XYZ file of C-alpha atoms in Angstrom:
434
model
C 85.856 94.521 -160.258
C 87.350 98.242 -160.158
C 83.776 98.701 -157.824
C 84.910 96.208 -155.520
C 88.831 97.222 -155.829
C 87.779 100.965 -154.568
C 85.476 99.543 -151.782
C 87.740 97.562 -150.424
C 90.506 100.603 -150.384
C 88.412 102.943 -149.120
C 87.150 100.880 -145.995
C 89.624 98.183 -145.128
C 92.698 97.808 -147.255
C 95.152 98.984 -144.975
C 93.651 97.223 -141.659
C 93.060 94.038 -143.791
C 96.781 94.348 -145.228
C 98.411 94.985 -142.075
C 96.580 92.642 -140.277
C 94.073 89.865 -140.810
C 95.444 88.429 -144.547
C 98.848 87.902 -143.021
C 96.904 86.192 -140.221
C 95.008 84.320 -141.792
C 97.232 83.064 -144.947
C 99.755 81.848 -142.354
C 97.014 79.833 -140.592
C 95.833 78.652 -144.119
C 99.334 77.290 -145.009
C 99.473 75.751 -141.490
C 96.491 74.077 -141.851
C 96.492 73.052 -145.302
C 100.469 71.409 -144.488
C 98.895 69.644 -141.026
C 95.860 67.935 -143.449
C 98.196 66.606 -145.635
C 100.667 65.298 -143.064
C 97.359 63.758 -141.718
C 96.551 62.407 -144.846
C 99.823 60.656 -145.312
C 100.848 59.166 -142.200
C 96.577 58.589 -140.447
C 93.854 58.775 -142.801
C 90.449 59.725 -143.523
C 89.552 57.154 -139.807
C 92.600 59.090 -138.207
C 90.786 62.733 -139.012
C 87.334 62.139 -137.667
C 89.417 61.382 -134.431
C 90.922 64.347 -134.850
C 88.016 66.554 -135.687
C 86.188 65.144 -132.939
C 88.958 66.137 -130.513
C 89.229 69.584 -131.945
C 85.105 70.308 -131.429
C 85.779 69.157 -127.554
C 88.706 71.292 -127.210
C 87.735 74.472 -128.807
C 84.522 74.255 -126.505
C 86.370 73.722 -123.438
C 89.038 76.873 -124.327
C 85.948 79.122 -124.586
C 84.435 78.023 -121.192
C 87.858 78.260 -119.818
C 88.102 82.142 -120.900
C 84.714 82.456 -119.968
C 83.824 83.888 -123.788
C 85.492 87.306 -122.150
C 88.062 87.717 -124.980
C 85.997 90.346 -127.123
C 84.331 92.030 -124.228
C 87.861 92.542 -123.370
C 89.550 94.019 -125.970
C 86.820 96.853 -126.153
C 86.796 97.946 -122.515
C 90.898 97.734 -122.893
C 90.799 99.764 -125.809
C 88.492 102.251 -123.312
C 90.200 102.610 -120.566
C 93.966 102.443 -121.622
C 94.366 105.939 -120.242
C 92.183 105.422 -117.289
C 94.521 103.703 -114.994
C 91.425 103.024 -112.125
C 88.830 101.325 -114.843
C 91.795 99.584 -116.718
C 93.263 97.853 -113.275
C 89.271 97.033 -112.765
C 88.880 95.307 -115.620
C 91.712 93.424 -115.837
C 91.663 92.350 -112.603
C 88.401 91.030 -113.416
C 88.737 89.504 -116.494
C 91.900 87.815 -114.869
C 90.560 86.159 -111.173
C 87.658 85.065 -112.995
C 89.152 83.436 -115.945
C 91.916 82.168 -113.730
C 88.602 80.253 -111.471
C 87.430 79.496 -114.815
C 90.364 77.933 -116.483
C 91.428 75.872 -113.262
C 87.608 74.338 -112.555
C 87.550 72.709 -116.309
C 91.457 72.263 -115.951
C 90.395 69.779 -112.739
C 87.228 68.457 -114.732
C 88.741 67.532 -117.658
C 91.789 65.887 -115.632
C 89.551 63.430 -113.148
C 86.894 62.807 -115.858
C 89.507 62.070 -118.688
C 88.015 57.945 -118.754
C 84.310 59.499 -119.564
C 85.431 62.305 -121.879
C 87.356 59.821 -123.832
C 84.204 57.484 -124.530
C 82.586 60.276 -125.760
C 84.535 61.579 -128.575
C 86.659 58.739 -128.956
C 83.922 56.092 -129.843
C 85.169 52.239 -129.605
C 88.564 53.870 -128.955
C 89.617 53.938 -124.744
C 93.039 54.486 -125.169
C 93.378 58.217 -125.769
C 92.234 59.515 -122.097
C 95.685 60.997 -121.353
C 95.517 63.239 -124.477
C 92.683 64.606 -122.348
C 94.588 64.939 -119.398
C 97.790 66.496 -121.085
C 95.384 68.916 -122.411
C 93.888 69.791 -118.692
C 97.138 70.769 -117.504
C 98.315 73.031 -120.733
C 94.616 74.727 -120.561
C 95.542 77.284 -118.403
C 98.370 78.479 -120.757
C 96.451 79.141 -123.222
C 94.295 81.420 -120.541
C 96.835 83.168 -120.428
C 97.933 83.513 -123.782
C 94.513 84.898 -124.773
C 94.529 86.943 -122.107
C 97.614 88.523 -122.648
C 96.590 88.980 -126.709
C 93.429 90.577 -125.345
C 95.766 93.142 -123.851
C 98.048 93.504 -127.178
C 94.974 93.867 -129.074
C 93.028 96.580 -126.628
C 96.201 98.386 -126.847
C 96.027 98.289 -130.832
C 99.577 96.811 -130.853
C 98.977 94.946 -134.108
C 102.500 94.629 -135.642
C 103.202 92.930 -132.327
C 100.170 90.780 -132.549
C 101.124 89.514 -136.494
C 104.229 88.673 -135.537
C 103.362 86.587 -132.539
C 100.776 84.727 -134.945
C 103.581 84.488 -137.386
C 105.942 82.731 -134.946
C 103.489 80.929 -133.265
C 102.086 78.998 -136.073
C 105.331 78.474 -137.522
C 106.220 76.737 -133.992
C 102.947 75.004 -134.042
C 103.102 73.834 -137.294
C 107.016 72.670 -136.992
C 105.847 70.525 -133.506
C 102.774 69.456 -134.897
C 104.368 67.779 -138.403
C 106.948 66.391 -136.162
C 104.573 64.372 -133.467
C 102.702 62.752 -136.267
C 105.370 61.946 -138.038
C 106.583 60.351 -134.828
C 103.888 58.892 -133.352
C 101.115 59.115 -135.992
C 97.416 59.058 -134.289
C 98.850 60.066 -130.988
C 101.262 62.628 -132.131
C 98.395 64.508 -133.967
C 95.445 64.201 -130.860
C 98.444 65.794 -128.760
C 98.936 68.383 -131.143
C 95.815 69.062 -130.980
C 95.940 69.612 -127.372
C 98.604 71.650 -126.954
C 98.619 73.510 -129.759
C 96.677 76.719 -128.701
C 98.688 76.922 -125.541
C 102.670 76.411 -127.256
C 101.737 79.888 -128.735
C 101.847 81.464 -124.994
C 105.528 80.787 -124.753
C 105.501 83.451 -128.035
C 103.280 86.239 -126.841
C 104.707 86.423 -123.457
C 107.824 87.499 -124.841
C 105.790 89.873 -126.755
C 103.718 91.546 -123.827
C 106.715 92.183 -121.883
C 107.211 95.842 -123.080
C 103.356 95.886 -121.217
C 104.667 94.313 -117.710
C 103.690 97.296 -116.009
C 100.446 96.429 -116.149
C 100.892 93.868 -114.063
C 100.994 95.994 -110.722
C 97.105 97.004 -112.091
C 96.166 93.051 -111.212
C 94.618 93.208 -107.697
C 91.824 91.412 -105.948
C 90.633 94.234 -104.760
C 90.226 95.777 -107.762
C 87.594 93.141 -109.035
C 84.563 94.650 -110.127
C 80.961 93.209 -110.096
C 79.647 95.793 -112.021
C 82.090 95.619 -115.160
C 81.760 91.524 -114.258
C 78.066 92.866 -115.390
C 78.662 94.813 -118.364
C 80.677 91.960 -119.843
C 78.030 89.210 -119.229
C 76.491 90.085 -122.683
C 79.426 89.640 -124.468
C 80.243 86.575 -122.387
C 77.050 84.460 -122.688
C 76.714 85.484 -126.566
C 80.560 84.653 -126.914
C 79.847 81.161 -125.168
C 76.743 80.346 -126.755
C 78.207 80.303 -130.552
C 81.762 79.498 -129.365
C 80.648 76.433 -127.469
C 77.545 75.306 -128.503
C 78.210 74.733 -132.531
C 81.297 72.695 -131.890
C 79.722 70.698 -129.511
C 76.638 69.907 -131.950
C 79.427 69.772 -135.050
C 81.190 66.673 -132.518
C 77.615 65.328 -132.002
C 77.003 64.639 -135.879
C 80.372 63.559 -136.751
C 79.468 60.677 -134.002
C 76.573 60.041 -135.275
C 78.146 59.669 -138.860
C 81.004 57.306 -136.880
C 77.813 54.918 -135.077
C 76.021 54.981 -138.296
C 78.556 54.918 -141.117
C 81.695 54.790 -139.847
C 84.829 56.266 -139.505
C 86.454 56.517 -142.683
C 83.213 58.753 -143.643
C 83.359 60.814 -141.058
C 86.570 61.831 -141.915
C 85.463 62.514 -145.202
C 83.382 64.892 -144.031
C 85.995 66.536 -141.059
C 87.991 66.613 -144.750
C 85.113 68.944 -146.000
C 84.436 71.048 -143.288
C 88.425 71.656 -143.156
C 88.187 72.941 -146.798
C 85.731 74.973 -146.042
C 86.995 76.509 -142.772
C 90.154 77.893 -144.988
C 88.644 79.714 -147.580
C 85.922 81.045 -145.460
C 88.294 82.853 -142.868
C 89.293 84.988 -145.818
C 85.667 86.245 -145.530
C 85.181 85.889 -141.940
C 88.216 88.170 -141.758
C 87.017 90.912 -143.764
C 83.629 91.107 -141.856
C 84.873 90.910 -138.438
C 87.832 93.609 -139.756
C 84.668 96.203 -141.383
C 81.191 95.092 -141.065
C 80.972 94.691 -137.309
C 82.551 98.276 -136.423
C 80.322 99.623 -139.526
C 77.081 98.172 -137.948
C 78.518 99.317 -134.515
C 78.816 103.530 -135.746
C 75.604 103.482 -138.123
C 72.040 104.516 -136.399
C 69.730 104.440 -139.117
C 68.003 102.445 -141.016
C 69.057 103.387 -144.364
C 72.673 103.370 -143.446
C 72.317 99.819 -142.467
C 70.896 98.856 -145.616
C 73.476 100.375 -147.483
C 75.961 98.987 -146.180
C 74.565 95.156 -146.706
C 73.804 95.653 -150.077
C 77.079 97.607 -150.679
C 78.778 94.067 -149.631
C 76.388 92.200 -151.651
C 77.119 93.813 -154.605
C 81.335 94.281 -154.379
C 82.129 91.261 -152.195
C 79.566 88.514 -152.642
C 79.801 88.089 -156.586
C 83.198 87.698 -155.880
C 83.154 85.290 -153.288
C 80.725 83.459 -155.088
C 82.987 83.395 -158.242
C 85.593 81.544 -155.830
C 82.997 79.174 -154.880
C 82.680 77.943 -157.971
C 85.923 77.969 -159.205
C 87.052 75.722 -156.035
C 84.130 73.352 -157.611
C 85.505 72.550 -160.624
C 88.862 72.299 -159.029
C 87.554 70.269 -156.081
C 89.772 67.103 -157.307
C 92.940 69.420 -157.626
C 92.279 70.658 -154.528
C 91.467 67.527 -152.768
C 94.879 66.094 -154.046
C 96.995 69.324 -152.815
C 95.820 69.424 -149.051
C 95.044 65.447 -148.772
C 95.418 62.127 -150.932
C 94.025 59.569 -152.954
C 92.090 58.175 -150.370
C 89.955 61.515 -149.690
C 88.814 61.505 -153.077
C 84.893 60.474 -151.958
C 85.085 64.363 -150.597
C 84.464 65.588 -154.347
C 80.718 64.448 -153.944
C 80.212 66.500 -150.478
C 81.815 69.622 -152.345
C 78.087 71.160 -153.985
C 76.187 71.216 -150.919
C 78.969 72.543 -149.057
C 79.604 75.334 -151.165
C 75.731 76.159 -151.491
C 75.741 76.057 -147.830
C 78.593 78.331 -147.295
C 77.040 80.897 -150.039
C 74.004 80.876 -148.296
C 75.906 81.076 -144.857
C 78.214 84.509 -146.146
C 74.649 86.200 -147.240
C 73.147 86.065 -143.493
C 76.235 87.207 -141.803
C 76.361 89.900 -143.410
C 72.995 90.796 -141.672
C 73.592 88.724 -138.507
C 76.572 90.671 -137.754
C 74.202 93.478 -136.327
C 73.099 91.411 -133.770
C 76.835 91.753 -132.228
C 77.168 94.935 -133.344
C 73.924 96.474 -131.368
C 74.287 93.648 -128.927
C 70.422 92.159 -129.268
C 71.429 89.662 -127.178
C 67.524 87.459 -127.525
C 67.562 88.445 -131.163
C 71.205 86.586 -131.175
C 70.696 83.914 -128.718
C 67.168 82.794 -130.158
C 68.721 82.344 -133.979
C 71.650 80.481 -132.745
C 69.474 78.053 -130.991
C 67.437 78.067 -133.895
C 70.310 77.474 -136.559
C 72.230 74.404 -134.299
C 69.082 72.720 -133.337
C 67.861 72.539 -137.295
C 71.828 72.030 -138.174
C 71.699 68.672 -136.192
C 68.132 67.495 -137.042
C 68.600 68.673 -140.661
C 71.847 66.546 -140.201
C 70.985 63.610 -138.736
C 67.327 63.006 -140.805
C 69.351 63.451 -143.857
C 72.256 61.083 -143.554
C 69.874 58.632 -142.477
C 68.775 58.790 -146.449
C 71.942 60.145 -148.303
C 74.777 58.765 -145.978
C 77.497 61.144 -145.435
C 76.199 63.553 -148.114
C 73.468 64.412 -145.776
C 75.306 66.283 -143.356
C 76.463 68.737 -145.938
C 72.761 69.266 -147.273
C 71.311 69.598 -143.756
C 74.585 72.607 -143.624
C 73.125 74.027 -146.776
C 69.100 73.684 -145.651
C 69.670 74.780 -142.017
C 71.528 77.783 -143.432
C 69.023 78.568 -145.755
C 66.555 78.390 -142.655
C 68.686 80.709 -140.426
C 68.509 82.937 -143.490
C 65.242 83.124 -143.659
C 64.804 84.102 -140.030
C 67.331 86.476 -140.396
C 65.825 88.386 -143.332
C 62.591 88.072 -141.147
C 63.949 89.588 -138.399
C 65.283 92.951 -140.401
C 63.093 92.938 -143.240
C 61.442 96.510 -142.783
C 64.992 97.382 -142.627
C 65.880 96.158 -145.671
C 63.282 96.454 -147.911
C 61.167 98.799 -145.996
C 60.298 102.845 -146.481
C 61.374 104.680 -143.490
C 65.547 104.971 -143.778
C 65.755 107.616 -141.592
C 64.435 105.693 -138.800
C 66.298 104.807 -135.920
C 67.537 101.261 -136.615
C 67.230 100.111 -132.457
């Protein structure tokens, strides 16, 4: 414990403190309060609904920002005192995403009847939850634009409290519409959700409104519209893809089960999604900018078996603590009627052990942007995620999709340790590790 105690200080205590656990608790609480006001007032039928709407919206957002947001932040950070490449790249970023954000603003809006029959199975009532969520999308453009900013600029005190507030308003609206109105109170919540939090960070980025002169069309650049593509395409890929394949089993559970299981599992993945942003946090906050400095092979292994040894015991500790309190837990964030979730609870976990371990590695395909490396595995891991998926809860029922989690993680694993096995458990550490 002390080992991990002085790791942790030494590399990202103070970013982690200031930061990302503030973050992320606050969208923990706000998540955990929205399942159980789901649980109450919908059900376990009411959440696949719900889950299937998220998986379609989360997609969309990406596409609408065209996956720029990280590419962003970077060249921000770059040029904040280059007033030439900073009104370049933000006029960019911004005439694109604006193009962006309006063409799936329109497509969503007139195709509202056919997105509706797809993730609302034997439900046709719900196409103006799509629409309402067409003509908020472009908010939330805005709003990640304008964090993209905060965040290049390293203005992260600004940036906590705007996540602070905005979840708190989210949370407050969200609680109140399905208390209201139930189903349709939570599918609109879902759909405007993102985009309330603009009305917060606007206020925030007005100490920056000078920027705003930088924002010309003749200032957009093809050739930064070319440096960004890699971060774009990789951003879409994973941001858009996985959803999309997540919404494509959870309808397959709802043809082939039903509904009430499906929500069982949307119940699971939920669960799962809160304690593993803890993790994802800590990562994102140290491993990527790690792998980003390091050039050498032995460096790189260090460093992964450093966080194998101080943080992965400790997350897997957690893991199976949250086992044997599984029924606690499943009474705290939803109700009686969720209580089938306890038997989806060892797969998951095994899944999400597995899943931590080849991050850790993966993360160096973002970090040294191998863009085929990364594309190829991410194919590989949502294509055996659905077949894995689908195969198995034709045998197991709803337990299969969380085994085909935990096998097509294990797979994507596999490849990964394939893939940077001389660097792992190879010789040579003082070889170059491109």
């Amino acid at each position: 414990m002390k080992k991990l105690i002085d790791y942790i200080n030494k590399n990202v205590l103070v970013k982690v403190a200031s930061l990302q656990i503030t973050s992320v608790l606050t969208r923990i609480i706000a998540g955990i309060l929205t399942s159980k006001a789901i649980a109450i007032f919908i059900g376990a039928e009411g959440l696949a609904l719900i889950g299937n709407l998220q998986n379609f919206v989360s997609s969309m957002q990406t596409v609408s920002i065209l996956g720029f947001y990280n590419g962003m932040v970077k060249y921000v950070a770059a040029f904040k005192d280059n007033a030439v490449r900073l009104s370049q790249a933000l006029s960019t970023v911004f005439y694109f995403g604006f193009i962006a954000t309006i063409l799936v603003s329109l497509f969503c809006y007139f195709n509202a009847d056919g997105i509706n029959n797809l993730i609302f199975p034997s439900y046709n009532s719900y196409a103006f939850v799509i629409k309402i969520f067409a003509i908020v999308l472009p908010f939330y453009a805005l709003n990640m634009f304008s964090f993209s900013i905060m965040n290049g600029f390293s203005n992260y005190k600004m940036l906590i409290v705007i996540n602070i507030i905005g979840q708190i308003l989210v949370v407050s609206i969200t609680l109140l519409l399905i208390y209201q109105n139930r189903i349709e109170g939570a599918l609109i919540s879902v759909a405007i959700a993102e985009s309330l939090i603009c009305l917060i960070t606007l206020v925030g980025i007005i100490n920056r409104r000078s920027l705003v002169p930088l924002i010309k069309v003749n200032q957009i650049s093809f050739s930064f519209l070319k440096k960004m593509s890699t971060y774009s395409i990789m951003a879409l890929f994973s941001a858009v893809i996985l959803p999309l394949v997540l919404l494509a089993i959870r309808s397959y559970i709802i043809d082939n089960i039903g509904y009430k299981d499906a929500g069982f599992w949307e119940a699971m993945t939920r669960i799962s999604k809160y304690y593993l942003m803890l993790v994802s946090s800590l990562m994102a906050l140290y491993i990527l900018p790690r792998f980003s400095e390091i050039d050498n092979i032995g460096e790189f292994r260090k460093e992964v078996f450093s966080f194998y040894k101080t943080v992965i015991p400790v997350f897997g500790i957690g893991l199976i603590l949250i086992y044997f309190l599984r029924s606690f837990i499943i009474q705290v964030i939803f109700s009686d009627e969720f209580q089938p979730v306890e038997d989806l609870f060892l797969w998951q976990l095994l899944g999400d052990f597995v899943k931590v371990l080849s991050m850790v590695i993966a993360y160096q395909f973002l970090a040294k942007k191998m863009f085929w490396h990364y594309i190829i595995t991410e194919a590989f891991l949502v294509i055996m995620l659905y077949i894995t998926s689908t195969y198995l809860i034709k045998l197991y029922g709803v337990k299969g999709a969380v085994i085909g989690h935990f096998v097509s993680y294990l797979m994507y694993y596999a490849v990964v340790l394939l893939i940077f096995g001389s660097s792992l458990f190879g010789v040579d550490t003082e070889k170059n590790i491109n």
